[in-house]
Amino acid sequence: PRIGAGLLEGVFPMDSSRPVPDRSDEKPFERGVAWLDGGFVPLSEAKVSIFDHGFTRSDATYDVAHIYRRRVFQLDRHVARFMRSLEGLRFKIPFDHQGLRELLLRAARMTALDDAWIMMICTRGRPPLGSRDIRQCRNNLIVCVMPFIWLASAEQRREGVTGTIGSTMRIPPQAVDPRIKNFHWLDFVRSIFEAQDRGADIAILCGQQGEVTEGAGFNVFMVKGGEVVTPAAGVLEGITRATILDICEAEGIAAQTRQFDAATLRDADEIFLTTTSAGVVPLVRLDGRAIGDGRPGPTTMRLHDLYWQRHETAPWSEPVDA
Ligand code: PLP
């Protein structure tokens, strides 16, 4: 049977301009698969129109969950966040939470990837030719299961990365809500070049009041006097961030969300970054100065280890091939 048929027939309006390949086995998807327009295609065929407002206006949202050693981590939290993002942007997709979760797992099972990204994207789509009425757009849901893209190498996750406080201001949350995961990355793109120019691995951006926010693909934490602290607002509510806060609570480690500035961060005992794309990443130097003794701190590494342990057990993770 054709993969992608059945489940979605009559549910998702098929784009007749895009042929859905007839696949009689799942081998072509071993190294990754995409679902769009109601069918599964190899990653190389996952394309959108240049007239899609996701492309021309960054009118899109996305989410990335991950598979580690063939187990999916916190899938429901990612799907719930994606559903909130869709609602925030008035996007409509032909799935509810459970339906999307099943589609994601089905796609994951088609691959043979041990470590992978599960990416969901929804774009505005395009209005009929000649119209600017965004209400007439058919929103475009795309799902990909693809090889994991690490934000930090195995060595960096063990030894730490270096950082700089970027001179670019983070886009204010009053303009673009950072809790809706988005591709408005031009502040981050500037910060990535700036970090490279200064010989640092990553840049951390501050907000209008000089408060520390986040960076290109990660949340920021500091440890000061035994307390774990991360910015309370003006950032994506990262699933890794939430997991770390949960772990702190379970382990009796004092943790708080509150605003702090760059000077306070520079003075921290430990700093670490959190992201689906790397877990917990120690930051050992900031703007050329050592944080603590310039080595990954004990609280950071304890949280790092506990985070990865949760990848082996329910309810935090589940097997792909259940
Ligand atoms: N902040 C931003 C801007 C991000 O893009 C990401 C992840 O891509 C994060 C934080 C970390 O979020 P999560 O832990 O859900 O991956």
XYZ file of C-alpha atoms and ligand atoms in Angstrom:
338
model
C 0.000 0.000 0.000
C 1.089 3.551 -0.638
C 2.547 5.125 2.453
C 0.504 8.113 3.477
C -2.706 6.867 1.963
C -5.622 5.921 4.121
C -4.924 7.750 7.350
C -5.272 11.168 5.781
C -7.492 10.614 2.808
C -10.427 12.982 2.882
C -8.913 14.791 5.843
C -6.185 16.847 4.289
C -6.814 18.615 0.982
C -4.288 17.176 -1.432
C -2.372 19.592 -3.620
C -2.918 18.084 -7.050
C 0.144 19.914 -8.398
C 2.376 17.779 -6.210
C 2.468 14.085 -7.041
C 2.751 11.828 -4.028
C 5.296 9.134 -4.897
C 4.059 5.590 -4.767
C 6.383 3.797 -2.340
C 5.898 0.108 -1.963
C 8.394 -0.241 0.863
C 9.763 2.078 3.552
C 13.469 1.732 2.729
C 13.697 5.083 0.914
C 12.989 6.747 4.247
C 15.699 5.078 6.323
C 17.783 8.264 6.462
C 14.824 10.586 6.936
C 11.280 11.283 5.841
C 9.015 14.276 5.369
C 5.250 14.443 5.384
C 3.515 17.187 3.433
C 0.381 17.585 1.355
C -0.957 14.369 2.776
C 1.884 12.048 1.847
C 5.385 10.953 2.799
C 8.376 11.924 0.648
C 12.167 11.739 1.019
C 13.713 14.807 2.681
C 15.091 15.973 -0.667
C 11.533 16.343 -1.968
C 10.266 18.369 1.005
C 9.723 21.751 -0.654
C 7.383 24.739 -0.360
C 6.331 27.354 -2.897
C 8.380 30.559 -3.042
C 5.005 32.342 -2.752
C 4.325 30.731 0.634
C 4.206 33.473 3.269
C 6.325 31.249 5.447
C 9.114 32.018 2.995
C 8.348 35.633 2.063
C 7.204 36.881 5.487
C 8.513 34.382 8.002
C 4.815 33.785 8.726
C 5.351 30.360 10.210
C 5.902 28.456 13.408
C 7.769 25.270 14.147
C 8.834 22.894 16.859
C 11.612 20.359 17.218
C 11.406 17.255 19.382
C 14.090 14.613 19.308
C 14.860 10.932 19.277
C 17.872 9.720 21.215
C 18.913 6.093 20.984
C 15.593 5.324 19.352
C 13.501 6.849 22.169
C 11.436 10.029 21.765
C 11.880 12.626 24.465
C 8.953 14.625 25.916
C 6.886 14.339 22.763
C 3.649 15.527 24.351
C 5.260 18.691 25.661
C 6.546 19.536 22.174
C 3.206 18.810 20.529
C 1.383 20.900 23.151
C 3.761 23.828 22.610
C 3.330 23.527 18.825
C -0.462 23.518 19.242
C -0.233 26.700 21.354
C 1.991 28.322 18.712
C -0.519 27.405 15.975
C -3.330 28.945 17.962
C -1.307 32.087 18.642
C -0.834 32.611 14.893
C -4.372 31.523 13.888
C -3.084 28.530 11.943
C -5.353 25.569 11.290
C -4.099 22.011 10.738
C -6.144 18.870 10.158
C -4.969 17.164 13.359
C -5.587 17.424 17.049
C -2.855 16.710 19.605
C -3.331 12.944 19.467
C -3.541 12.821 15.677
C -0.364 14.834 15.242
C 1.461 12.716 17.822
C 0.496 9.568 15.889
C 1.684 11.075 12.597
C 5.038 12.025 14.154
C 5.593 8.562 15.596
C 4.531 6.936 12.348
C 7.079 9.051 10.451
C 9.749 8.249 13.044
C 9.127 4.512 12.650
C 9.713 4.777 8.880
C 13.281 5.859 9.527
C 16.136 3.799 10.904
C 17.660 6.797 12.680
C 18.881 6.223 16.249
C 19.282 9.938 16.962
C 16.994 12.281 15.082
C 15.093 15.516 14.988
C 11.327 15.422 14.760
C 10.484 18.751 13.185
C 6.997 20.143 12.696
C 6.509 23.335 10.695
C 3.356 25.200 9.812
C 3.478 28.037 7.292
C 0.724 30.485 6.345
C 0.659 29.140 2.798
C -0.331 31.512 0.012
C -3.505 33.430 -0.807
C -5.060 32.968 -4.243
C -3.013 34.706 -6.952
C -3.737 38.435 -6.966
C -5.031 38.462 -3.371
C -3.399 39.712 -0.172
C -6.079 38.244 2.079
C -4.211 36.051 4.516
C -7.484 34.564 5.749
C -7.721 32.800 2.393
C -4.409 30.988 2.809
C -4.423 27.236 3.184
C -1.975 26.687 6.012
C 0.772 24.273 5.206
C 1.794 21.605 7.720
C 5.133 19.890 7.164
C 6.649 17.181 9.340
C 10.225 15.904 9.035
C 12.146 13.183 10.822
C 15.766 13.828 9.979
C 19.285 13.170 11.285
C 20.023 15.004 14.559
C 21.787 18.357 14.125
C 23.874 19.001 17.225
C 24.236 22.580 18.460
C 27.326 21.566 20.419
C 29.781 18.739 19.726
C 30.323 15.863 22.156
C 33.543 17.566 23.281
C 31.755 20.898 23.809
C 29.034 19.174 25.836
C 31.736 17.737 28.102
C 34.306 20.563 28.159
C 32.089 23.580 27.584
C 31.690 26.365 25.044
C 32.743 29.999 25.069
C 30.317 32.886 24.734
C 29.929 36.592 24.244
C 27.173 39.030 25.147
C 25.903 40.138 21.734
C 25.525 43.838 20.955
C 22.298 43.172 19.041
C 19.132 43.545 21.102
C 16.814 40.540 21.201
C 13.599 41.310 19.252
C 11.262 42.664 21.965
C 8.541 40.239 23.088
C 5.992 43.022 22.581
C 6.798 42.835 18.850
C 7.312 39.109 18.256
C 6.247 36.771 21.057
C 9.267 34.517 21.665
C 6.992 31.905 23.272
C 5.665 31.191 19.788
C 8.609 29.325 18.303
C 9.501 31.238 15.172
C 11.957 31.833 12.353
C 12.416 35.586 13.025
C 16.117 34.964 13.357
C 17.808 38.103 12.017
C 18.815 39.248 15.509
C 20.264 35.777 16.121
C 21.962 35.685 12.716
C 23.767 38.952 13.536
C 24.733 37.522 16.906
C 26.154 34.351 15.336
C 28.440 36.421 13.081
C 29.370 38.638 16.011
C 30.325 35.614 18.142
C 32.453 34.259 15.304
C 34.150 37.658 14.822
C 35.035 37.686 18.535
C 36.304 34.107 18.530
C 33.443 32.835 20.719
C 31.233 29.812 20.092
C 27.885 31.427 20.870
C 26.284 34.798 21.676
C 23.730 35.609 24.355
C 21.312 38.439 23.590
C 19.876 40.974 26.032
C 16.505 42.725 25.945
C 15.425 46.375 26.065
C 16.216 46.768 29.767
C 19.539 44.979 29.464
C 18.047 41.766 30.822
C 19.616 38.494 29.664
C 17.288 36.627 27.289
C 18.459 33.714 25.121
C 20.546 32.909 22.067
C 20.294 31.284 18.655
C 18.544 28.054 19.569
C 19.054 27.882 23.330
C 17.948 29.123 26.761
C 20.427 30.434 29.334
C 20.889 29.370 32.963
C 23.264 30.511 35.678
C 24.163 29.006 39.036
C 24.902 31.477 41.836
C 25.351 30.546 45.495
C 23.861 27.106 44.873
C 20.726 28.491 43.206
C 19.856 27.716 39.594
C 18.359 30.718 37.782
C 16.963 31.260 34.271
C 15.221 34.318 32.781
C 11.529 34.360 33.722
C 10.151 36.016 30.570
C 10.989 37.316 27.130
C 12.262 33.907 25.976
C 11.034 30.718 24.375
C 9.730 28.447 27.107
C 12.177 25.714 26.139
C 11.232 22.106 26.758
C 14.799 21.453 27.935
C 14.510 24.497 30.245
C 11.256 23.094 31.675
C 12.898 19.668 32.086
C 15.820 21.196 33.998
C 13.417 23.061 36.286
C 11.554 19.760 36.876
C 14.808 17.951 37.652
C 15.818 20.686 40.110
C 12.510 20.290 41.888
C 12.779 16.488 41.989
C 16.354 16.650 43.295
C 15.781 19.425 45.837
C 18.073 21.847 43.969
C 16.985 25.463 44.536
C 15.813 26.946 41.235
C 14.078 30.153 40.238
C 12.983 32.033 37.157
C 13.758 35.745 37.347
C 15.281 38.514 35.282
C 19.000 39.345 35.598
C 21.442 41.464 33.635
C 24.714 40.697 31.844
C 26.847 41.900 34.792
C 25.082 39.405 37.079
C 25.628 36.660 34.517
C 29.347 37.475 34.255
C 29.558 37.088 38.020
C 27.868 33.651 38.071
C 29.530 30.550 39.564
C 28.377 28.472 36.588
C 26.581 29.117 33.310
C 24.930 26.587 31.035
C 22.740 26.576 27.937
C 19.757 24.306 27.317
C 18.347 23.122 24.004
C 16.742 20.099 22.402
C 19.700 20.178 20.013
C 22.338 19.468 22.669
C 20.753 19.079 26.111
C 22.784 20.876 28.774
C 25.881 22.706 27.507
C 28.361 24.231 29.982
C 29.546 27.753 29.141
C 33.023 28.179 30.620
C 34.193 31.582 29.328
C 32.183 34.745 28.725
C 33.732 37.666 26.822
C 37.206 36.257 27.447
C 36.797 35.766 31.206
C 36.590 32.399 32.948
C 33.298 31.517 34.646
C 34.125 29.962 38.023
C 37.396 28.112 37.516
C 36.856 27.964 33.750
C 35.706 24.328 33.879
C 32.153 22.931 33.680
C 30.659 23.321 37.165
C 29.365 20.512 39.423
C 25.701 21.585 39.316
C 25.826 21.916 35.526
C 27.284 18.452 35.077
C 24.899 16.896 37.571
C 21.949 18.384 35.660
C 23.556 17.291 32.382
C 23.771 13.686 33.597
C 20.250 13.654 35.053
C 18.874 15.147 31.828
C 20.355 12.354 29.709
C 19.265 9.713 32.240
C 15.670 10.781 31.628
C 16.135 9.682 28.026
C 16.193 6.079 29.202
C 12.980 6.008 31.198
C 9.250 6.669 31.074
C 7.403 8.944 31.444
C 9.973 11.375 30.054
C 10.816 9.283 27.038
C 9.151 6.474 25.104
C 10.408 3.942 22.559
C 9.855 4.829 18.894
C 9.132 1.212 18.010
C 6.587 0.433 20.702
N 15.333 29.562 22.561
C 15.262 29.586 21.215
C 15.203 30.895 20.514
C 15.243 28.380 20.478
O 15.175 28.400 19.151
C 15.313 27.153 21.193
C 15.302 25.861 20.508
O 15.344 25.729 19.316
C 15.401 27.177 22.588
C 15.388 28.399 23.238
C 15.459 25.895 23.374
O 14.196 25.274 23.382
P 14.048 23.703 23.547
O 14.685 23.335 24.831
O 12.569 23.469 23.529
O 14.745 23.089 22.385
